Tab-separated table of C-alpha atoms and ligand atoms in Angstrom:
chain	number	residue	atom	x	y	z
F	949	MET	CA	-72.803	-23.119	-37.084
F	950	ILE	CA	-71.899	-26.885	-36.493
F	951	VAL	CA	-67.818	-27.694	-36.213
F	952	ASN	CA	-66.949	-30.914	-36.843
F	953	PRO	CA	-66.009	-32.311	-33.584
F	954	PHE	CA	-63.463	-34.579	-35.178
F	955	THR	CA	-59.816	-33.696	-36.360
F	956	TYR	CA	-57.007	-35.427	-37.294
F	957	GLY	CA	-54.479	-32.853	-38.279
F	958	ASN	CA	-53.414	-31.853	-34.879
F	959	PRO	CA	-52.053	-33.590	-31.898
F	960	ILE	CA	-54.979	-33.684	-29.826
F	961	SER	CA	-54.419	-30.042	-27.184
F	962	ASP	CA	-57.798	-30.117	-24.960
F	963	ALA	CA	-57.322	-32.861	-22.356
F	964	ARG	CA	-60.736	-33.559	-22.298
F	965	ARG	CA	-61.138	-34.768	-25.920
F	966	PHE	CA	-57.971	-37.549	-24.928
F	967	VAL	CA	-59.266	-40.952	-24.898
F	968	GLY	CA	-57.588	-44.789	-23.467
F	969	ARG	CA	-54.521	-45.150	-22.785
F	970	GLU	CA	-54.611	-44.854	-19.386
F	971	ARG	CA	-52.502	-47.647	-18.705
F	972	GLN	CA	-49.410	-45.895	-20.669
F	973	VAL	CA	-50.188	-42.380	-18.392
F	974	GLU	CA	-50.171	-44.374	-15.231
F	975	GLN	CA	-46.960	-46.208	-15.699
F	976	ILE	CA	-45.423	-42.999	-16.884
F	977	PHE	CA	-46.371	-40.677	-14.284
F	978	SER	CA	-45.675	-44.207	-11.700
F	979	ARG	CA	-42.215	-43.883	-12.668
F	980	LEU	CA	-41.668	-40.583	-11.979
F	981	ARG	CA	-43.459	-40.336	-8.443
F	982	ASN	CA	-41.160	-43.292	-7.808
F	983	VAL	CA	-37.771	-42.324	-5.907
F	984	GLU	CA	-35.672	-42.891	-8.320
F	985	PHE	CA	-37.677	-40.483	-10.709
F	986	GLU	CA	-37.557	-42.575	-13.514
F	987	SER	CA	-37.774	-42.090	-17.732
F	988	SER	CA	-39.618	-43.413	-20.162
F	989	SER	CA	-39.684	-43.570	-23.547
F	990	LEU	CA	-42.704	-43.463	-25.394
F	991	VAL	CA	-42.406	-45.437	-29.203
F	992	GLY	CA	-44.909	-46.085	-31.935
F	993	GLU	CA	-45.579	-44.847	-35.689
F	994	ARG	CA	-45.730	-41.555	-36.821
F	995	ARG	CA	-50.002	-40.087	-35.777
F	996	ILE	CA	-50.194	-43.205	-33.463
F	997	GLY	CA	-50.733	-40.946	-30.619
F	998	LYS	CA	-47.220	-40.057	-29.583
F	999	THR	CA	-47.696	-36.191	-29.273
F	1000	SER	CA	-51.504	-36.269	-28.112
F	1001	LEU	CA	-50.492	-38.480	-25.301
F	1002	LEU	CA	-47.177	-35.676	-23.860
F	1003	ASN	CA	-49.354	-33.711	-23.986
F	1004	TYR	CA	-52.306	-35.262	-22.229
F	1005	ILE	CA	-49.674	-35.798	-18.760
F	1006	SER	CA	-48.076	-31.867	-19.780
F	1007	ASP	CA	-51.850	-31.275	-18.461
F	1008	ALA	CA	-52.192	-29.361	-15.042
F	1009	GLN	CA	-54.782	-30.910	-13.817
F	1010	VAL	CA	-53.957	-34.414	-15.223
F	1011	ARG	CA	-50.993	-33.969	-13.728
F	1012	ARG	CA	-51.999	-33.084	-10.113
F	1013	ASN	CA	-54.785	-35.980	-10.260
F	1014	HIS	CA	-51.664	-37.808	-10.718
F	1015	ARG	CA	-49.513	-36.631	-7.599
F	1016	LEU	CA	-46.996	-34.722	-9.696
F	1017	PRO	CA	-47.836	-30.809	-8.350
F	1018	PRO	CA	-47.129	-28.547	-10.871
F	1019	GLU	CA	-45.711	-26.458	-8.591
F	1020	GLU	CA	-42.998	-28.888	-7.417
F	1021	PHE	CA	-42.784	-30.809	-11.040
F	1022	ILE	CA	-41.708	-28.514	-14.124
F	1023	PHE	CA	-42.498	-30.484	-17.575
F	1024	VAL	CA	-41.210	-28.802	-20.375
F	1025	TYR	CA	-41.842	-29.232	-24.057
F	1026	ALA	CA	-39.492	-29.134	-26.898
F	1027	ASP	CA	-40.306	-30.608	-30.411
F	1028	LEU	CA	-37.283	-31.820	-31.351
F	1029	ALA	CA	-38.617	-31.890	-35.360
F	1030	LEU	CA	-37.209	-28.105	-35.111
F	1031	LEU	CA	-33.218	-29.821	-35.080
F	1032	ASP	CA	-31.438	-29.565	-38.459
F	1033	ALA	CA	-28.264	-29.974	-39.257
F	1034	ALA	CA	-26.998	-27.051	-37.850
F	1035	THR	CA	-27.901	-27.375	-34.021
F	1036	THR	CA	-25.518	-28.376	-31.675
F	1037	PRO	CA	-25.826	-29.764	-28.265
F	1038	THR	CA	-25.017	-25.764	-26.578
F	1039	ARG	CA	-28.416	-24.752	-28.768
F	1040	LEU	CA	-30.223	-27.308	-27.417
F	1041	TRP	CA	-29.321	-27.075	-23.791
F	1042	GLN	CA	-29.780	-23.055	-24.044
F	1043	TYR	CA	-33.511	-23.896	-25.393
F	1044	LEU	CA	-34.702	-26.719	-22.918
F	1045	LEU	CA	-32.902	-24.556	-19.732
F	1046	ARG	CA	-34.914	-21.199	-21.439
F	1047	GLN	CA	-38.139	-23.245	-20.968
F	1048	ILE	CA	-37.159	-24.110	-17.814
F	1049	SER	CA	-36.568	-20.518	-16.768
F	1050	THR	CA	-39.898	-19.539	-17.796
F	1051	HIS	CA	-41.557	-21.839	-15.121
F	1052	LEU	CA	-39.341	-20.245	-12.103
F	1053	SER	CA	-39.777	-16.895	-10.297
F	1054	ASP	CA	-38.025	-14.543	-11.359
F	1055	ALA	CA	-35.241	-15.028	-8.855
F	1056	ASP	CA	-34.988	-18.022	-9.275
F	1057	GLY	CA	-34.635	-17.697	-13.096
F	1058	GLU	CA	-31.577	-15.542	-12.150
F	1059	LEU	CA	-29.745	-18.631	-11.838
F	1060	LEU	CA	-30.123	-19.744	-15.512
F	1061	GLY	CA	-29.388	-16.800	-16.744
F	1062	ALA	CA	-25.662	-16.745	-16.065
F	1063	ALA	CA	-25.706	-19.817	-17.958
F	1064	LEU	CA	-27.536	-18.984	-20.857
F	1065	ALA	CA	-25.411	-15.649	-21.450
F	1066	ASP	CA	-22.281	-17.551	-22.257
F	1067	HIS	CA	-22.465	-19.456	-24.924
F	1068	ASN	CA	-18.877	-21.097	-23.870
F	1069	ALA	CA	-20.026	-21.223	-20.703
F	1070	LEU	CA	-22.746	-24.099	-21.196
F	1071	ASP	CA	-20.579	-27.350	-20.630
F	1072	ASN	CA	-21.108	-29.650	-18.407
F	1073	PHE	CA	-20.432	-28.921	-14.647
F	1074	THR	CA	-22.582	-25.397	-15.757
F	1075	LEU	CA	-25.321	-27.629	-16.442
F	1076	ALA	CA	-24.398	-29.601	-12.725
F	1077	GLU	CA	-24.657	-26.615	-11.417
F	1078	VAL	CA	-28.192	-25.402	-13.008
F	1079	PHE	CA	-29.046	-28.413	-11.611
F	1080	ASP	CA	-27.860	-28.631	-8.072
F	1081	ARG	CA	-29.376	-25.686	-7.596
F	1082	LEU	CA	-32.898	-26.798	-8.762
F	1083	ASP	CA	-32.717	-29.475	-6.667
F	1084	ALA	CA	-31.700	-27.076	-3.516
F	1085	GLN	CA	-35.088	-25.693	-4.200
F	1086	LYS	CA	-36.816	-29.005	-4.477
F	1087	ARG	CA	-37.893	-28.464	-8.203
F	1088	HIS	CA	-37.654	-31.462	-10.787
F	1089	VAL	CA	-37.886	-31.081	-13.960
F	1090	VAL	CA	-39.416	-33.500	-16.554
F	1091	LEU	CA	-38.383	-33.012	-20.571
F	1092	LEU	CA	-40.470	-34.118	-22.501
F	1093	LEU	CA	-38.844	-34.533	-25.965
F	1094	ASP	CA	-41.041	-34.882	-28.599
F	1095	GLU	CA	-39.436	-37.459	-31.633
F	1096	PHE	CA	-36.319	-37.510	-29.870
F	1097	GLU	CA	-35.038	-39.594	-32.485
F	1098	ASN	CA	-33.654	-35.957	-34.603
F	1099	VAL	CA	-30.962	-35.765	-31.260
F	1100	THR	CA	-29.964	-39.453	-31.471
F	1101	ARG	CA	-29.457	-39.416	-35.422
F	1102	ASN	CA	-27.964	-36.294	-35.556
F	1103	LYS	CA	-24.270	-36.540	-35.758
F	1104	ASN	CA	-23.440	-33.157	-34.066
F	1105	PHE	CA	-24.768	-34.876	-30.496
F	1106	SER	CA	-22.155	-37.250	-29.919
F	1107	PRO	CA	-21.553	-40.107	-27.347
F	1108	ASP	CA	-20.500	-37.571	-24.951
F	1109	PHE	CA	-24.232	-35.709	-24.687
F	1110	PHE	CA	-26.162	-38.901	-23.877
F	1111	TYR	CA	-23.288	-39.685	-21.601
F	1112	SER	CA	-24.027	-35.993	-19.755
F	1113	LEU	CA	-27.437	-36.062	-20.187
F	1114	ARG	CA	-27.918	-39.755	-18.441
F	1115	SER	CA	-25.614	-38.788	-16.086
F	1116	LEU	CA	-28.000	-35.605	-15.005
F	1117	ALA	CA	-31.035	-37.565	-14.641
F	1118	ILE	CA	-29.310	-40.423	-12.950
F	1119	HIS	CA	-27.701	-37.333	-10.195
F	1120	HIS	CA	-30.640	-34.975	-9.983
F	1121	ARG	CA	-34.397	-34.486	-10.255
F	1122	LEU	CA	-34.430	-34.707	-13.779
F	1123	ALA	CA	-36.246	-37.401	-16.207
F	1124	LEU	CA	-37.137	-37.616	-19.554
F	1125	ILE	CA	-40.099	-38.182	-21.135
F	1126	THR	CA	-38.870	-39.139	-25.255
F	1127	SER	CA	-41.136	-40.433	-28.138
F	1128	SER	CA	-39.375	-41.769	-31.060
F	1129	ARG	CA	-40.893	-44.255	-34.342
F	1130	ARG	CA	-39.347	-46.921	-33.406
F	1131	GLU	CA	-37.192	-47.843	-30.531
F	1132	LEU	CA	-34.304	-44.993	-29.986
F	1133	ILE	CA	-31.630	-47.857	-30.136
F	1134	GLU	CA	-32.386	-48.878	-33.112
F	1135	LEU	CA	-32.724	-44.530	-34.358
F	1136	THR	CA	-28.980	-43.523	-33.738
F	1137	HIS	CA	-25.989	-42.797	-36.174
F	1138	SER	CA	-23.427	-44.530	-35.070
F	1139	ASN	CA	-22.413	-48.085	-32.688
F	1140	GLU	CA	-21.270	-46.353	-30.412
F	1141	ILE	CA	-23.820	-44.404	-29.404
F	1142	ARG	CA	-25.993	-47.607	-29.740
F	1143	SER	CA	-24.059	-49.029	-26.963
F	1144	SER	CA	-24.280	-46.337	-24.649
F	1145	PRO	CA	-25.792	-47.265	-21.406
F	1146	PHE	CA	-27.871	-43.555	-22.421
F	1147	PHE	CA	-31.169	-45.881	-23.396
F	1148	ASN	CA	-30.900	-47.884	-20.076
F	1149	ILE	CA	-32.295	-45.556	-18.236
F	1150	PHE	CA	-35.629	-45.227	-19.886
F	1151	ALA	CA	-38.580	-47.502	-19.986
F	1152	ASN	CA	-39.988	-49.051	-23.572
F	1153	ILE	CA	-43.594	-47.639	-23.443
F	1154	ASN	CA	-45.138	-48.506	-26.732
F	1155	VAL	CA	-47.668	-46.701	-27.847
F	1156	ARG	CA	-50.682	-49.086	-29.397
F	1157	LEU	CA	-54.227	-49.066	-31.193
F	1158	LEU	CA	-56.814	-47.691	-29.157
F	1159	ASN	CA	-58.668	-50.415	-27.895
F	1160	ARG	CA	-62.324	-50.821	-28.635
F	1161	ASP	CA	-64.093	-49.674	-26.327
F	1162	ASP	CA	-62.235	-46.545	-26.713
F	1163	ALA	CA	-62.945	-46.680	-29.783
F	1164	ARG	CA	-65.935	-46.340	-28.814
F	1165	ALA	CA	-65.805	-43.628	-25.807
F	1166	LEU	CA	-63.682	-41.377	-28.790
F	1167	ILE	CA	-66.482	-41.353	-30.909
F	1168	GLU	CA	-69.565	-41.421	-28.100
F	1169	ASN	CA	-67.686	-38.223	-26.647
F	1170	ALA	CA	-66.963	-35.784	-29.730
F	1171	LEU	CA	-70.903	-36.463	-30.979
F	1172	SER	CA	-72.355	-35.720	-27.530
F	1173	ASP	CA	-71.474	-32.147	-28.128
F	1174	THR	CA	-73.893	-32.004	-31.500
F	1175	THR	CA	-77.540	-33.259	-32.687
F	1176	VAL	CA	-75.909	-35.385	-34.687
F	1177	ARG	CA	-76.129	-39.104	-33.902
F	1178	PHE	CA	-74.443	-41.800	-36.483
F	1179	THR	CA	-75.940	-45.034	-37.006
F	1180	PRO	CA	-74.907	-48.190	-35.549
F	1181	THR	CA	-74.221	-49.392	-38.911
F	1182	GLU	CA	-72.484	-46.112	-39.658
F	1183	ILE	CA	-70.443	-47.047	-36.369
F	1184	GLU	CA	-69.252	-50.563	-37.557
F	1185	ASP	CA	-68.251	-49.643	-40.786
F	1186	VAL	CA	-65.741	-46.925	-39.752
F	1187	LEU	CA	-64.532	-49.401	-36.969
F	1188	GLN	CA	-64.122	-52.084	-39.527
F	1189	ILE	CA	-62.108	-49.653	-42.189
F	1190	ALA	CA	-60.439	-46.860	-40.419
F	1191	GLY	CA	-60.045	-49.493	-36.781
F	1192	THR	CA	-59.296	-48.451	-33.996
F	1193	HIS	CA	-55.881	-46.421	-34.845
F	1194	PRO	CA	-57.050	-42.878	-33.707
F	1195	PHE	CA	-55.801	-40.918	-35.987
F	1196	PHE	CA	-57.722	-43.148	-38.626
F	1197	LEU	CA	-60.757	-43.540	-36.646
F	1198	GLN	CA	-60.660	-39.073	-36.176
F	1199	THR	CA	-60.585	-38.917	-39.910
F	1200	ALA	CA	-63.040	-41.190	-41.076
F	1201	CYS	CA	-65.716	-39.430	-38.241
F	1202	HIS	CA	-64.402	-36.582	-39.729
F	1203	PHE	CA	-65.614	-37.590	-43.425
F	1204	LEU	CA	-68.606	-39.160	-41.830
F	1205	PHE	CA	-69.422	-36.064	-40.378
F	1206	GLU	CA	-69.065	-33.227	-43.095
F	1207	THR	CA	-71.491	-35.641	-44.860
F	1208	TYR	CA	-74.149	-35.190	-42.293
F	1209	LEU	CA	-73.272	-31.133	-42.469
F	1210	GLU	CA	-74.192	-31.520	-45.797
F	1211	ASP	CA	-77.546	-33.261	-45.658
F	1212	ARG	CA	-76.809	-36.431	-47.409
F	1213	HIS	CA	-79.397	-38.898	-47.640
F	1214	ALA	CA	-78.254	-42.181	-45.351
F	1215	ALA	CA	-77.325	-44.492	-48.996
F	1216	GLN	CA	-75.187	-41.216	-50.461
F	1217	ARG	CA	-72.953	-41.006	-46.519
F	1218	ARG	CA	-71.251	-44.503	-47.418
F	1219	ALA	CA	-70.200	-43.928	-50.621
F	1220	LEU	CA	-69.514	-40.357	-50.085
F	1221	TRP	CA	-67.363	-40.605	-46.510
F	1222	THR	CA	-65.296	-44.007	-47.446
F	1223	ARG	CA	-64.176	-42.184	-51.020
F	1224	ARG	CA	-62.631	-39.388	-48.973
F	1225	PHE	CA	-61.047	-41.439	-46.019
F	1226	GLU	CA	-59.473	-43.257	-48.971
F	1227	GLN	CA	-58.291	-40.364	-50.477
F	1228	GLU	CA	-56.794	-38.953	-47.244
F	1229	ALA	CA	-55.474	-42.235	-45.716
F	1230	ALA	CA	-53.569	-43.108	-48.281
F	1231	PRO	CA	-50.268	-41.317	-48.340
F	1232	HIS	CA	-49.881	-42.723	-44.626
F	1233	LEU	CA	-50.162	-46.385	-45.652
F	1234	THR	CA	-47.404	-45.556	-47.835
F	1235	GLU	CA	-44.985	-44.171	-45.636
F	1236	TYR	CA	-46.520	-47.283	-43.265
F	1237	TRP	CA	-44.950	-49.988	-45.641
F	1238	ARG	CA	-42.178	-47.963	-46.564
F	1239	HIS	CA	-40.705	-48.123	-42.987
F	1240	CYS	CA	-41.467	-51.650	-42.903
F	1241	ASP	CA	-38.123	-53.956	-43.822
F	1242	GLU	CA	-38.718	-56.753	-46.407
F	1243	ALA	CA	-39.781	-59.544	-43.697
F	1244	GLU	CA	-42.085	-57.526	-42.168
F	1245	LYS	CA	-43.991	-57.170	-45.742
F	1246	THR	CA	-43.676	-60.228	-46.525
F	1247	VAL	CA	-45.630	-61.012	-43.409
F	1248	LEU	CA	-48.528	-58.181	-43.466
F	1249	ALA	CA	-49.424	-59.610	-47.091
F	1250	ALA	CA	-49.739	-62.947	-45.925
F	1251	LEU	CA	-51.709	-61.554	-43.125
F	1252	ALA	CA	-53.873	-60.058	-45.916
F	1253	LEU	CA	-53.757	-62.921	-48.005
F	1254	VAL	CA	-55.232	-65.728	-45.478
F	1255	GLY	CA	-58.286	-63.514	-45.109
F	1256	ALA	CA	-59.281	-63.024	-48.664
F	1257	SER	CA	-61.847	-64.239	-51.192
F	1258	GLU	CA	-59.313	-65.143	-53.464
F	1259	SER	CA	-54.888	-65.572	-53.002
F	1260	PRO	CA	-52.407	-66.167	-55.729
F	1261	VAL	CA	-50.712	-68.791	-52.684
F	1262	PRO	CA	-52.413	-71.603	-51.444
F	1263	LYS	CA	-53.587	-70.379	-48.481
F	1264	THR	CA	-52.124	-73.683	-46.369
F	1265	GLN	CA	-48.965	-72.462	-47.536
F	1266	LEU	CA	-49.968	-68.601	-45.711
F	1267	ARG	CA	-50.642	-70.352	-42.900
F	1268	ASP	CA	-47.759	-72.432	-42.642
F	1269	PHE	CA	-45.393	-69.264	-42.927
F	1270	LEU	CA	-47.206	-67.382	-40.716
F	1271	LEU	CA	-46.982	-69.880	-38.218
F	1272	ARG	CA	-43.013	-69.378	-38.667
F	1273	SER	CA	-43.534	-65.798	-38.129
F	1274	GLU	CA	-44.985	-65.585	-34.729
F	1275	ARG	CA	-41.884	-63.049	-33.588
F	1276	ARG	CA	-42.535	-61.113	-36.750
F	1277	ILE	CA	-45.839	-60.521	-36.235
F	1278	ALA	CA	-45.478	-59.653	-31.985
F	1279	GLN	CA	-43.257	-56.448	-33.753
F	1280	LEU	CA	-45.466	-55.455	-35.786
F	1281	ASP	CA	-48.189	-55.378	-33.486
F	1282	LYS	CA	-45.804	-53.546	-31.221
F	1283	HIS	CA	-46.266	-51.436	-34.048
F	1284	ALA	CA	-49.341	-51.020	-34.476
F	1285	LEU	CA	-49.434	-52.367	-37.945
F	1286	VAL	CA	-51.105	-54.969	-36.814
F	1287	VAL	CA	-54.405	-55.807	-34.604
F	1288	ALA	CA	-55.435	-59.113	-32.802
F	1289	ARG	CA	-58.458	-60.777	-34.292
F	1290	ASP	CA	-59.827	-63.702	-32.178
F	1291	ASP	CA	-56.777	-66.165	-32.573
F	1292	SER	CA	-55.290	-64.232	-35.553
F	1293	TYR	CA	-54.270	-61.421	-36.520
F	1294	ALA	CA	-55.093	-59.487	-39.369
F	1295	PRO	CA	-53.829	-55.694	-41.005
F	1296	PHE	CA	-54.841	-53.233	-38.776
F	1297	ASN	CA	-57.776	-51.744	-40.511
F	1298	GLY	CA	-59.514	-51.961	-43.188
F	1299	LEU	CA	-58.265	-49.940	-45.688
F	1300	PHE	CA	-54.510	-50.858	-45.030
F	1301	THR	CA	-55.586	-54.982	-45.874
F	1302	ASP	CA	-56.995	-53.607	-49.082
F	1303	TRP	CA	-54.348	-51.572	-50.023
F	1304	ILE	CA	-51.734	-54.310	-49.233
F	1305	LEU	CA	-54.196	-56.691	-51.930
F	1306	GLU	CA	-54.630	-54.221	-54.641
F	1307	MET	CA	-51.139	-53.738	-54.208
F	1308	ILE	CA	-50.336	-57.567	-54.818
F	1309	ARG	CA	-52.648	-57.332	-57.616
F	1310	GLU	CA	-51.373	-54.819	-59.379
F	1311	GLY	CA	-47.315	-54.326	-58.395
F	1312	PRO	CA	-44.458	-56.604	-58.932
F	1313	PHE	CA	-44.413	-57.522	-55.188
F	1314	ALA	CA	-47.067	-60.755	-56.253
F	1315	ARG	CA	-44.180	-61.727	-57.776
F	1316	ASP	CA	-41.680	-62.384	-55.722
F	1317	LEU	CA	-43.805	-62.859	-52.690
F	1318	GLN	CA	-44.076	-66.528	-53.189
F	1319	THR	CA	-40.383	-67.253	-52.574
F	1320	ALA	CA	-40.278	-64.407	-49.980
F	1321	LEU	CA	-42.591	-66.540	-48.568
F	1322	GLN	CA	-40.535	-69.923	-49.139
F	1323	GLY	CA	-37.364	-67.630	-47.665
F	1324	ASN	CA	-37.418	-69.092	-44.083
F	1325	ARG	CA	-37.313	-72.783	-46.286
F	1326	SER	CA	-34.199	-72.172	-47.937
F	1327	ASN	CA	-32.387	-70.328	-45.610
F	1328	ALA	CA	-33.011	-73.472	-43.588
F	1329	GLN	CA	-31.412	-75.667	-46.456
F	1330	ALA	CA	-27.972	-73.069	-46.608
F	1331	VAL	CA	-28.144	-73.138	-42.743
F	1332	ILE	CA	-28.214	-76.591	-42.564
F	1333	ARG	CA	-25.143	-77.034	-45.132
F	1334	ALA	CA	-23.111	-74.584	-44.125
F	1335	THR	CA	-23.220	-74.821	-39.907
F	1336	GLY	CA	-23.664	-79.221	-40.126
F	1337	LEU	CA	-26.551	-78.360	-38.428
F	1338	SER	CA	-29.872	-81.338	-38.294
F	1339	PRO	CA	-33.464	-81.286	-38.535
F	1340	ARG	CA	-33.537	-81.247	-35.012
F	1341	GLU	CA	-31.552	-79.139	-34.075
F	1342	LEU	CA	-32.344	-76.376	-36.410
F	1343	GLU	CA	-36.060	-76.697	-34.698
F	1344	VAL	CA	-34.579	-76.768	-31.318
F	1345	LEU	CA	-32.340	-73.204	-32.200
F	1346	ARG	CA	-36.340	-71.707	-33.985
F	1347	LEU	CA	-37.909	-71.909	-30.819
F	1348	VAL	CA	-34.713	-70.525	-28.891
F	1349	ALA	CA	-34.636	-68.306	-31.025
F	1350	THR	CA	-38.102	-66.817	-30.174
F	1351	GLY	CA	-37.389	-66.530	-26.506
F	1352	LEU	CA	-39.055	-69.896	-25.431
F	1353	SER	CA	-36.819	-71.785	-21.517
F	1354	ASP	CA	-35.247	-75.230	-21.994
F	1355	ALA	CA	-38.729	-76.351	-20.344
F	1356	GLN	CA	-40.765	-74.327	-22.672
F	1357	VAL	CA	-38.800	-76.196	-26.131
F	1358	ALA	CA	-38.908	-79.492	-24.251
F	1359	ALA	CA	-43.240	-79.687	-24.408
F	1360	LYS	CA	-43.954	-78.094	-27.950
F	1361	LEU	CA	-41.239	-80.974	-29.039
F	1362	VAL	CA	-42.340	-83.409	-26.398
F	1363	LEU	CA	-39.020	-84.320	-25.209
F	1364	SER	CA	-37.707	-83.197	-21.812
F	1365	PRO	CA	-36.059	-80.901	-20.769
F	1366	ARG	CA	-32.036	-82.711	-20.219
F	1367	THR	CA	-32.498	-84.157	-24.710
F	1368	VAL	CA	-33.447	-79.806	-25.341
F	1369	SER	CA	-30.291	-78.956	-23.096
F	1370	THR	CA	-28.366	-81.234	-24.858
F	1371	HIS	CA	-29.241	-79.727	-28.594
F	1372	LEU	CA	-28.369	-76.848	-27.544
F	1373	GLN	CA	-25.071	-78.032	-26.345
F	1374	SER	CA	-24.251	-79.120	-29.996
F	1375	ILE	CA	-25.843	-76.461	-31.255
F	1376	TYR	CA	-23.641	-74.001	-29.534
F	1377	ASN	CA	-20.676	-75.835	-30.999
F	1378	LYS	CA	-21.837	-76.274	-34.248
F	1379	LEU	CA	-22.607	-72.435	-34.438
F	1380	GLY	CA	-19.558	-71.248	-32.810
F	1381	VAL	CA	-20.715	-69.660	-30.021
F	1382	ASN	CA	-21.363	-69.948	-26.549
F	1383	SER	CA	-24.771	-68.681	-24.944
F	1384	ARG	CA	-28.629	-68.575	-26.022
F	1385	ALA	CA	-28.062	-64.910	-27.132
F	1386	GLY	CA	-25.236	-65.793	-29.486
F	1387	ALA	CA	-27.817	-68.362	-31.218
F	1388	THR	CA	-30.056	-65.967	-31.361
F	1389	ARG	CA	-28.475	-63.176	-33.031
F	1390	PHE	CA	-27.812	-66.610	-35.691
F	1391	ALA	CA	-30.923	-67.381	-35.942
F	1392	VAL	CA	-31.982	-63.702	-36.756
F	1393	ASP	CA	-29.023	-63.160	-38.652
F	1394	ASN	CA	-29.693	-65.718	-40.260
F	1395	GLY	CA	-33.373	-65.241	-41.191
F	1396	LEU	CA	-34.463	-68.565	-39.665
F	1397	VAL	CA	-37.397	-66.375	-37.277
J	276	ADP	N1	-56.060	-40.545	-27.291
J	276	ADP	C1	-56.414	-40.008	-28.020
J	276	ADP	N2	-57.385	-40.043	-28.254
J	276	ADP	C2	-57.710	-39.170	-29.161
J	276	ADP	N3	-57.603	-38.243	-30.701
J	276	ADP	C3	-56.441	-39.129	-30.593
J	276	ADP	C4	-55.816	-39.602	-29.332
J	276	ADP	N4	-54.158	-39.708	-30.303
J	276	ADP	C5	-54.066	-38.901	-30.702
J	276	ADP	N5	-55.138	-38.816	-31.516
J	276	ADP	C6	-55.859	-38.537	-32.959
J	276	ADP	O1	-54.757	-39.174	-34.121
J	276	ADP	C7	-54.048	-37.812	-34.710
J	276	ADP	C8	-52.324	-38.163	-34.461
J	276	ADP	O2	-51.373	-38.122	-33.128
J	276	ADP	P1	-50.766	-37.579	-32.767
J	276	ADP	O3	-50.618	-37.009	-30.960
J	276	ADP	O4	-50.241	-35.953	-33.639
J	276	ADP	O5	-49.236	-38.882	-33.152
J	276	ADP	P2	-47.748	-38.809	-32.707
J	276	ADP	O6	-47.187	-37.786	-32.161
J	276	ADP	O7	-48.011	-40.525	-33.001
J	276	ADP	O8	-47.338	-38.591	-34.753
J	276	ADP	C9	-54.357	-36.700	-33.488
J	276	ADP	O9	-54.305	-35.670	-34.811
J	276	ADP	C10	-55.854	-36.683	-33.455
J	276	ADP	O10	-56.998	-36.555	-34.169
J	277	MG	MG1	-46.197	-35.881	-32.820
């Protein structure tokens, strides 16, 4: 009985089946190896492979290869999707300490026993003492906190919780590796938490699409233990329709492999796997779409239409809009919803592109699209009226808001840097702000970038 080697439901748990992500893995481990024992925050949409990555770095051999011997470094994984409205910080700490204690010898484990025995005693001082003892024994703790937004969004977790967690991480041999759908700072339940210094301890690491070589390696590795070989055309089809997104890739290959198990003719295989793949994948595309804000949806629609044979909106208008949307595209790229192609971008796989086009054809979305595409323009007119900015100043403001320096803005507009800084001063005055950050915030708030 041949077993299908492609799986798409559960995260990858066997390190040998994990492909790619060398740079991110090295970045996480090097932050743990440095003297400050630094934390990282993995950011990526659902199903991009965050849990698989956490599993991979927990693997004893992988850790040894990266010079973090399991004897010294305790890795504890927590699936925070288990949190609910009743979960308190004390309850979470109990759980984590219990997990840590399973890595300790009986005698060492006892030190945690006392902390765990009495709920009320589990305060910040007790926690500090626990980590003091672990430090004294040269044990380093890495907490892998999967779907950490469940904590930052839970009202039971007040700013105090984050302050003390930060303090433990700074003063002890404790590091955190969190995962979340978007940057944690965007997923908090209050402004107070958003402005907490807690988030400063992390470096954000984006979990993105695989590169094409890794995607091919994934297919090849999986097939190597079987007698099945996909044809070169099939592999190209898979890479076009599913792209290099690991979840969609595994799903597509899973259904293609099924057609081999069913002994289908080459001619039947494509129709079968693509239909089954579509059925399985569509709900996830709907979810990604729902998670996007209006501006991101417009950019995705424009990217899908600009490469399509027909478009309800003139292509020149689409291209013009996309040129003004650099910042949003970069954001979508970070969230693995678009893929770089030559010198442009496209939705992250062929299925998503078709899905978007279908939705534009069928739904009310098309009606609003034209307005949305012109959104930037009309915003600009409104801003000019309201602030008295000149068109030139507006141009400078937009470029500054995309993060360009004075010199870069000057080069783009063929002006001298001095003229740019004069423009900037006038922009600050008219907007009533006194910094680039202030001007940028104004531009973002008013939909200029
Ligand atoms: N590095 C990888 N190598 C091979 N397959 C992967 C990899 N990362 C993710 N996958 C595939 O994608 C699916 C979703 O990954 P998962 O780790 O559960 O994502 P997330 O935690 O971000 O939702 C897995 O079931 C697996 O099929
Ligand atoms: Mg996960």
